[in-house]
Amino acid sequence: MAKANVEKHYAVVGVLEDFNKTLAVLSHYVPKFFRGAARLYEDQGDDLPGAEKNWYKRPVSQEIQDLVSRNLTNEIDFYNFCR
């Protein structure tokens, strides 16, 4: 149902890991609002090296990763679909 809603109601869906790609697609689909946005975002990122990195992130054990993968299969499938 979620995949059908995305296909039916949204022209563009992006994820933060691919934010530059999302901005590029938006620049193509809605240039009036997003022309140059990808370049501007990249330029701003140069001023903030490591800003997207979580310096406080603790390692996650393989056991926990496996547990999450087993219990969130629908969510992971939807995320990969949107990606």
PDB file of N, CA and C in Angstrom, residues 2-53:
ATOM      1  N   ALA A   2       1.917   1.280   0.808  1.00  0.00           N
ATOM      2  CA  ALA A   2       2.789   2.450   0.863  1.00  0.00           C
ATOM      3  C   ALA A   2       3.466   2.690  -0.484  1.00  0.00           C
ATOM      4  N   LYS A   3       3.911   1.614  -1.129  1.00  0.00           N
ATOM      5  CA  LYS A   3       4.550   1.757  -2.440  1.00  0.00           C
ATOM      6  C   LYS A   3       3.566   2.312  -3.461  1.00  0.00           C
ATOM      7  N   ALA A   4       2.339   1.830  -3.423  1.00  0.00           N
ATOM      8  CA  ALA A   4       1.316   2.322  -4.350  1.00  0.00           C
ATOM      9  C   ALA A   4       1.043   3.798  -4.112  1.00  0.00           C
ATOM     10  N   ASN A   5       1.000   4.224  -2.862  1.00  0.00           N
ATOM     11  CA  ASN A   5       0.787   5.637  -2.550  1.00  0.00           C
ATOM     12  C   ASN A   5       1.925   6.499  -3.081  1.00  0.00           C
ATOM     13  N   VAL A   6       3.143   6.032  -2.926  1.00  0.00           N
ATOM     14  CA  VAL A   6       4.287   6.785  -3.446  1.00  0.00           C
ATOM     15  C   VAL A   6       4.181   6.905  -4.959  1.00  0.00           C
ATOM     16  N   GLU A   7       3.898   5.795  -5.627  1.00  0.00           N
ATOM     17  CA  GLU A   7       3.800   5.827  -7.088  1.00  0.00           C
ATOM     18  C   GLU A   7       2.651   6.694  -7.575  1.00  0.00           C
ATOM     19  N   LYS A   8       1.550   6.697  -6.843  1.00  0.00           N
ATOM     20  CA  LYS A   8       0.356   7.419  -7.279  1.00  0.00           C
ATOM     21  C   LYS A   8       0.396   8.911  -6.938  1.00  0.00           C
ATOM     22  N   HIS A   9       0.949   9.268  -5.781  1.00  0.00           N
ATOM     23  CA  HIS A   9       0.800  10.628  -5.276  1.00  0.00           C
ATOM     24  C   HIS A   9       2.071  11.484  -5.276  1.00  0.00           C
ATOM     25  N   TYR A  10       3.221  10.906  -5.552  1.00  0.00           N
ATOM     26  CA  TYR A  10       4.467  11.666  -5.448  1.00  0.00           C
ATOM     27  C   TYR A  10       5.276  11.563  -6.731  1.00  0.00           C
ATOM     28  N   ALA A  11       5.678  12.696  -7.254  1.00  0.00           N
ATOM     29  CA  ALA A  11       6.519  12.707  -8.452  1.00  0.00           C
ATOM     30  C   ALA A  11       7.971  12.421  -8.100  1.00  0.00           C
ATOM     31  N   VAL A  12       8.403  12.880  -6.927  1.00  0.00           N
ATOM     32  CA  VAL A  12       9.788  12.702  -6.495  1.00  0.00           C
ATOM     33  C   VAL A  12       9.795  12.299  -5.025  1.00  0.00           C
ATOM     34  N   VAL A  13      10.549  11.271  -4.727  1.00  0.00           N
ATOM     35  CA  VAL A  13      10.785  10.854  -3.345  1.00  0.00           C
ATOM     36  C   VAL A  13      12.278  10.612  -3.221  1.00  0.00           C
ATOM     37  N   GLY A  14      12.879  11.137  -2.173  1.00  0.00           N
ATOM     38  CA  GLY A  14      14.307  10.950  -1.981  1.00  0.00           C
ATOM     39  C   GLY A  14      14.627  10.548  -0.561  1.00  0.00           C
ATOM     40  N   VAL A  15      15.870  10.158  -0.352  1.00  0.00           N
ATOM     41  CA  VAL A  15      16.352   9.818   0.977  1.00  0.00           C
ATOM     42  C   VAL A  15      17.561  10.696   1.275  1.00  0.00           C
ATOM     43  N   LEU A  16      17.818  10.928   2.546  1.00  0.00           N
ATOM     44  CA  LEU A  16      18.896  11.833   2.919  1.00  0.00           C
ATOM     45  C   LEU A  16      20.267  11.349   2.460  1.00  0.00           C
ATOM     46  N   GLU A  17      20.463  10.038   2.412  1.00  0.00           N
ATOM     47  CA  GLU A  17      21.755   9.523   1.965  1.00  0.00           C
ATOM     48  C   GLU A  17      22.062   9.923   0.528  1.00  0.00           C
ATOM     49  N   ASP A  18      21.047  10.168  -0.267  1.00  0.00           N
ATOM     50  CA  ASP A  18      21.215  10.568  -1.666  1.00  0.00           C
ATOM     51  C   ASP A  18      20.643  11.965  -1.896  1.00  0.00           C
ATOM     52  N   PHE A  19      20.859  12.849  -0.943  1.00  0.00           N
ATOM     53  CA  PHE A  19      20.239  14.169  -1.014  1.00  0.00           C
ATOM     54  C   PHE A  19      20.672  14.942  -2.256  1.00  0.00           C
ATOM     55  N   ASN A  20      21.934  14.831  -2.641  1.00  0.00           N
ATOM     56  CA  ASN A  20      22.396  15.525  -3.849  1.00  0.00           C
ATOM     57  C   ASN A  20      21.637  15.050  -5.084  1.00  0.00           C
ATOM     58  N   LYS A  21      21.411  13.742  -5.173  1.00  0.00           N
ATOM     59  CA  LYS A  21      20.652  13.201  -6.306  1.00  0.00           C
ATOM     60  C   LYS A  21      19.211  13.696  -6.274  1.00  0.00           C
ATOM     61  N   THR A  22      18.631  13.741  -5.081  1.00  0.00           N
ATOM     62  CA  THR A  22      17.257  14.231  -4.943  1.00  0.00           C
ATOM     63  C   THR A  22      17.165  15.672  -5.418  1.00  0.00           C
ATOM     64  N   LEU A  23      18.118  16.504  -5.018  1.00  0.00           N
ATOM     65  CA  LEU A  23      18.115  17.898  -5.460  1.00  0.00           C
ATOM     66  C   LEU A  23      18.281  18.000  -6.972  1.00  0.00           C
ATOM     67  N   ALA A  24      19.105  17.152  -7.550  1.00  0.00           N
ATOM     68  CA  ALA A  24      19.282  17.171  -9.007  1.00  0.00           C
ATOM     69  C   ALA A  24      17.979  16.809  -9.714  1.00  0.00           C
ATOM     70  N   VAL A  25      17.277  15.807  -9.208  1.00  0.00           N
ATOM     71  CA  VAL A  25      15.993  15.414  -9.806  1.00  0.00           C
ATOM     72  C   VAL A  25      14.976  16.534  -9.645  1.00  0.00           C
ATOM     73  N   LEU A  26      14.920  17.128  -8.468  1.00  0.00           N
ATOM     74  CA  LEU A  26      13.984  18.235  -8.244  1.00  0.00           C
ATOM     75  C   LEU A  26      14.310  19.422  -9.149  1.00  0.00           C
ATOM     76  N   SER A  27      15.592  19.681  -9.375  1.00  0.00           N
ATOM     77  CA  SER A  27      15.991  20.765 -10.279  1.00  0.00           C
ATOM     78  C   SER A  27      15.470  20.519 -11.686  1.00  0.00           C
ATOM     79  N   HIS A  28      15.420  19.260 -12.074  1.00  0.00           N
ATOM     80  CA  HIS A  28      14.915  18.908 -13.401  1.00  0.00           C
ATOM     81  C   HIS A  28      13.389  19.016 -13.464  1.00  0.00           C
ATOM     82  N   TYR A  29      12.694  18.486 -12.441  1.00  0.00           N
ATOM     83  CA  TYR A  29      11.231  18.451 -12.451  1.00  0.00           C
ATOM     84  C   TYR A  29      10.595  19.796 -12.110  1.00  0.00           C
ATOM     85  N   VAL A  30      11.217  20.539 -11.209  1.00  0.00           N
ATOM     86  CA  VAL A  30      10.634  21.810 -10.755  1.00  0.00           C
ATOM     87  C   VAL A  30      11.729  22.886 -10.776  1.00  0.00           C
ATOM     88  N   PRO A  31      12.215  23.229 -11.957  1.00  0.00           N
ATOM     89  CA  PRO A  31      13.338  24.166 -12.034  1.00  0.00           C
ATOM     90  C   PRO A  31      13.019  25.546 -11.469  1.00  0.00           C
ATOM     91  N   LYS A  32      11.763  25.941 -11.519  1.00  0.00           N
ATOM     92  CA  LYS A  32      11.389  27.256 -10.994  1.00  0.00           C
ATOM     93  C   LYS A  32      11.798  27.405  -9.527  1.00  0.00           C
ATOM     94  N   PHE A  33      11.720  26.327  -8.772  1.00  0.00           N
ATOM     95  CA  PHE A  33      12.022  26.384  -7.344  1.00  0.00           C
ATOM     96  C   PHE A  33      13.387  25.805  -6.979  1.00  0.00           C
ATOM     97  N   PHE A  34      13.905  24.885  -7.774  1.00  0.00           N
ATOM     98  CA  PHE A  34      15.106  24.156  -7.365  1.00  0.00           C
ATOM     99  C   PHE A  34      16.312  24.344  -8.278  1.00  0.00           C
ATOM    100  N   ARG A  35      16.235  25.229  -9.262  1.00  0.00           N
ATOM    101  CA  ARG A  35      17.377  25.449 -10.151  1.00  0.00           C
ATOM    102  C   ARG A  35      18.582  25.903  -9.316  1.00  0.00           C
ATOM    103  N   GLY A  36      19.679  25.205  -9.456  1.00  0.00           N
ATOM    104  CA  GLY A  36      20.908  25.553  -8.744  1.00  0.00           C
ATOM    105  C   GLY A  36      20.970  25.059  -7.309  1.00  0.00           C
ATOM    106  N   ALA A  37      19.939  24.385  -6.839  1.00  0.00           N
ATOM    107  CA  ALA A  37      19.900  23.939  -5.443  1.00  0.00           C
ATOM    108  C   ALA A  37      21.006  22.929  -5.142  1.00  0.00           C
ATOM    109  N   ALA A  38      21.249  22.006  -6.054  1.00  0.00           N
ATOM    110  CA  ALA A  38      22.279  20.990  -5.816  1.00  0.00           C
ATOM    111  C   ALA A  38      23.651  21.646  -5.693  1.00  0.00           C
ATOM    112  N   ARG A  39      23.936  22.597  -6.557  1.00  0.00           N
ATOM    113  CA  ARG A  39      25.222  23.293  -6.503  1.00  0.00           C
ATOM    114  C   ARG A  39      25.348  24.096  -5.213  1.00  0.00           C
ATOM    115  N   LEU A  40      24.286  24.782  -4.841  1.00  0.00           N
ATOM    116  CA  LEU A  40      24.293  25.562  -3.602  1.00  0.00           C
ATOM    117  C   LEU A  40      24.524  24.657  -2.396  1.00  0.00           C
ATOM    118  N   TYR A  41      23.855  23.522  -2.366  1.00  0.00           N
ATOM    119  CA  TYR A  41      24.021  22.570  -1.268  1.00  0.00           C
ATOM    120  C   TYR A  41      25.458  22.056  -1.211  1.00  0.00           C
ATOM    121  N   GLU A  42      26.020  21.728  -2.369  1.00  0.00           N
ATOM    122  CA  GLU A  42      27.410  21.267  -2.411  1.00  0.00           C
ATOM    123  C   GLU A  42      28.359  22.349  -1.921  1.00  0.00           C
ATOM    124  N   ASP A  43      28.133  23.590  -2.361  1.00  0.00           N
ATOM    125  CA  ASP A  43      28.995  24.693  -1.941  1.00  0.00           C
ATOM    126  C   ASP A  43      28.929  24.906  -0.434  1.00  0.00           C
ATOM    127  N   GLN A  44      27.750  24.800   0.135  1.00  0.00           N
ATOM    128  CA  GLN A  44      27.597  24.961   1.581  1.00  0.00           C
ATOM    129  C   GLN A  44      28.295  23.828   2.322  1.00  0.00           C
ATOM    130  N   GLY A  45      28.245  22.642   1.759  1.00  0.00           N
ATOM    131  CA  GLY A  45      28.880  21.486   2.381  1.00  0.00           C
ATOM    132  C   GLY A  45      30.388  21.626   2.463  1.00  0.00           C
ATOM    133  N   ASP A  46      30.979  22.336   1.513  1.00  0.00           N
ATOM    134  CA  ASP A  46      32.425  22.547   1.537  1.00  0.00           C
ATOM    135  C   ASP A  46      32.848  23.355   2.756  1.00  0.00           C
ATOM    136  N   ASP A  47      31.950  24.207   3.240  1.00  0.00           N
ATOM    137  CA  ASP A  47      32.259  25.037   4.404  1.00  0.00           C
ATOM    138  C   ASP A  47      32.121  24.271   5.714  1.00  0.00           C
ATOM    139  N   LEU A  48      31.488  23.100   5.664  1.00  0.00           N
ATOM    140  CA  LEU A  48      31.208  22.337   6.876  1.00  0.00           C
ATOM    141  C   LEU A  48      31.723  20.906   6.752  1.00  0.00           C
ATOM    142  N   PRO A  49      33.034  20.718   6.690  1.00  0.00           N
ATOM    143  CA  PRO A  49      33.536  19.350   6.531  1.00  0.00           C
ATOM    144  C   PRO A  49      33.147  18.479   7.722  1.00  0.00           C
ATOM    145  N   GLY A  50      32.621  17.306   7.428  1.00  0.00           N
ATOM    146  CA  GLY A  50      32.216  16.388   8.484  1.00  0.00           C
ATOM    147  C   GLY A  50      30.904  16.727   9.145  1.00  0.00           C
ATOM    148  N   ALA A  51      30.173  17.711   8.619  1.00  0.00           N
ATOM    149  CA  ALA A  51      28.918  18.135   9.251  1.00  0.00           C
ATOM    150  C   ALA A  51      27.869  17.032   9.219  1.00  0.00           C
ATOM    151  N   GLU A  52      27.926  16.183   8.205  1.00  0.00           N
ATOM    152  CA  GLU A  52      26.924  15.122   8.096  1.00  0.00           C
ATOM    153  C   GLU A  52      27.306  13.888   8.912  1.00  0.00           C
ATOM    154  N   LYS A  53      28.495  13.889   9.476  1.00  0.00           N
ATOM    155  CA  LYS A  53      28.966  12.726  10.242  1.00  0.00           C
ATOM    156  C   LYS A  53      28.484  12.816  11.682  1.00  0.00           C
TER     157      LYS A  53
END
